[in-house]
């Protein structure tokens, strides 16, 4: 509920969340660039690119699928 995508979920608009994971300094003043996992970030960037190209080339719009607990 505290993520940037929460308003989209509330309106049943499909979202995708990509992350390299969290650590104790995430979103804290002590967080710094040295803590970025660049290898993981590179993999995620490639995945996001492929997902975006796939979504853009589809004839049908993405469907909203509610989360299951």
Coordinates of C-alpha atoms in Angstrom, one line a residue, residues 5-68:
X5 CA 2.1 1.5 -7.8
X6 CA -0.6 1.4 -5.0
X7 CA -3.0 3.9 -6.7
X8 CA -2.9 1.8 -9.9
X9 CA -3.7 -1.4 -8.0
X10 CA -6.6 0.4 -6.3
X11 CA -8.0 1.2 -9.7
X12 CA -7.3 -2.4 -11.0
X13 CA -4.7 -1.2 -13.5
X14 CA -2.0 -3.8 -14.1
X15 CA 1.4 -3.1 -12.7
X16 CA 4.8 -4.8 -12.5
X17 CA 7.3 -4.3 -9.7
X18 CA 10.9 -5.1 -10.3
X19 CA 13.5 -5.0 -7.4
X20 CA 16.9 -6.3 -6.5
X21 CA 15.7 -6.7 -3.0
X22 CA 15.8 -4.6 0.2
X23 CA 18.4 -3.9 2.8
X24 CA 18.3 -2.1 6.2
X25 CA 19.4 1.2 4.6
X26 CA 16.8 1.1 1.8
X27 CA 15.2 4.6 1.6
X28 CA 17.3 5.8 4.5
X29 CA 19.8 8.7 4.7
X30 CA 22.5 6.0 5.1
X31 CA 21.6 4.4 1.7
X32 CA 24.3 5.1 -0.9
X33 CA 25.2 4.2 -4.4
X34 CA 27.9 1.7 -3.2
X35 CA 25.0 -0.6 -2.1
X36 CA 23.5 -0.9 -5.5
X37 CA 23.8 -4.5 -6.9
X38 CA 24.7 -3.5 -10.4
X39 CA 24.7 -7.1 -11.8
X40 CA 21.2 -7.6 -10.6
X41 CA 20.2 -4.1 -11.8
X42 CA 21.5 -5.0 -15.3
X43 CA 19.4 -8.2 -15.4
X44 CA 16.3 -6.3 -14.2
X45 CA 16.8 -3.5 -16.8
X46 CA 17.0 -6.2 -19.6
X47 CA 13.9 -7.9 -18.3
X48 CA 12.0 -4.6 -18.1
X49 CA 13.0 -3.8 -21.7
X50 CA 11.8 -7.1 -23.0
X51 CA 8.6 -6.9 -21.0
X52 CA 7.9 -3.4 -22.3
X53 CA 8.6 -4.4 -25.9
X54 CA 6.3 -7.4 -25.5
X55 CA 3.5 -5.3 -23.9
X56 CA 3.8 -2.7 -26.7
X57 CA 3.5 -5.3 -29.4
X58 CA 0.5 -7.1 -28.0
X59 CA -2.9 -6.6 -29.7
X60 CA -4.8 -6.9 -26.4
X61 CA -4.3 -4.8 -23.3
X62 CA -2.9 -6.5 -20.2
X63 CA -5.5 -7.9 -17.9
X64 CA -5.6 -7.1 -14.2
X65 CA -5.1 -10.2 -12.0
X66 CA -5.8 -9.7 -8.3
X67 CA -3.0 -10.8 -5.9
X68 CA -3.5 -14.0 -4.1

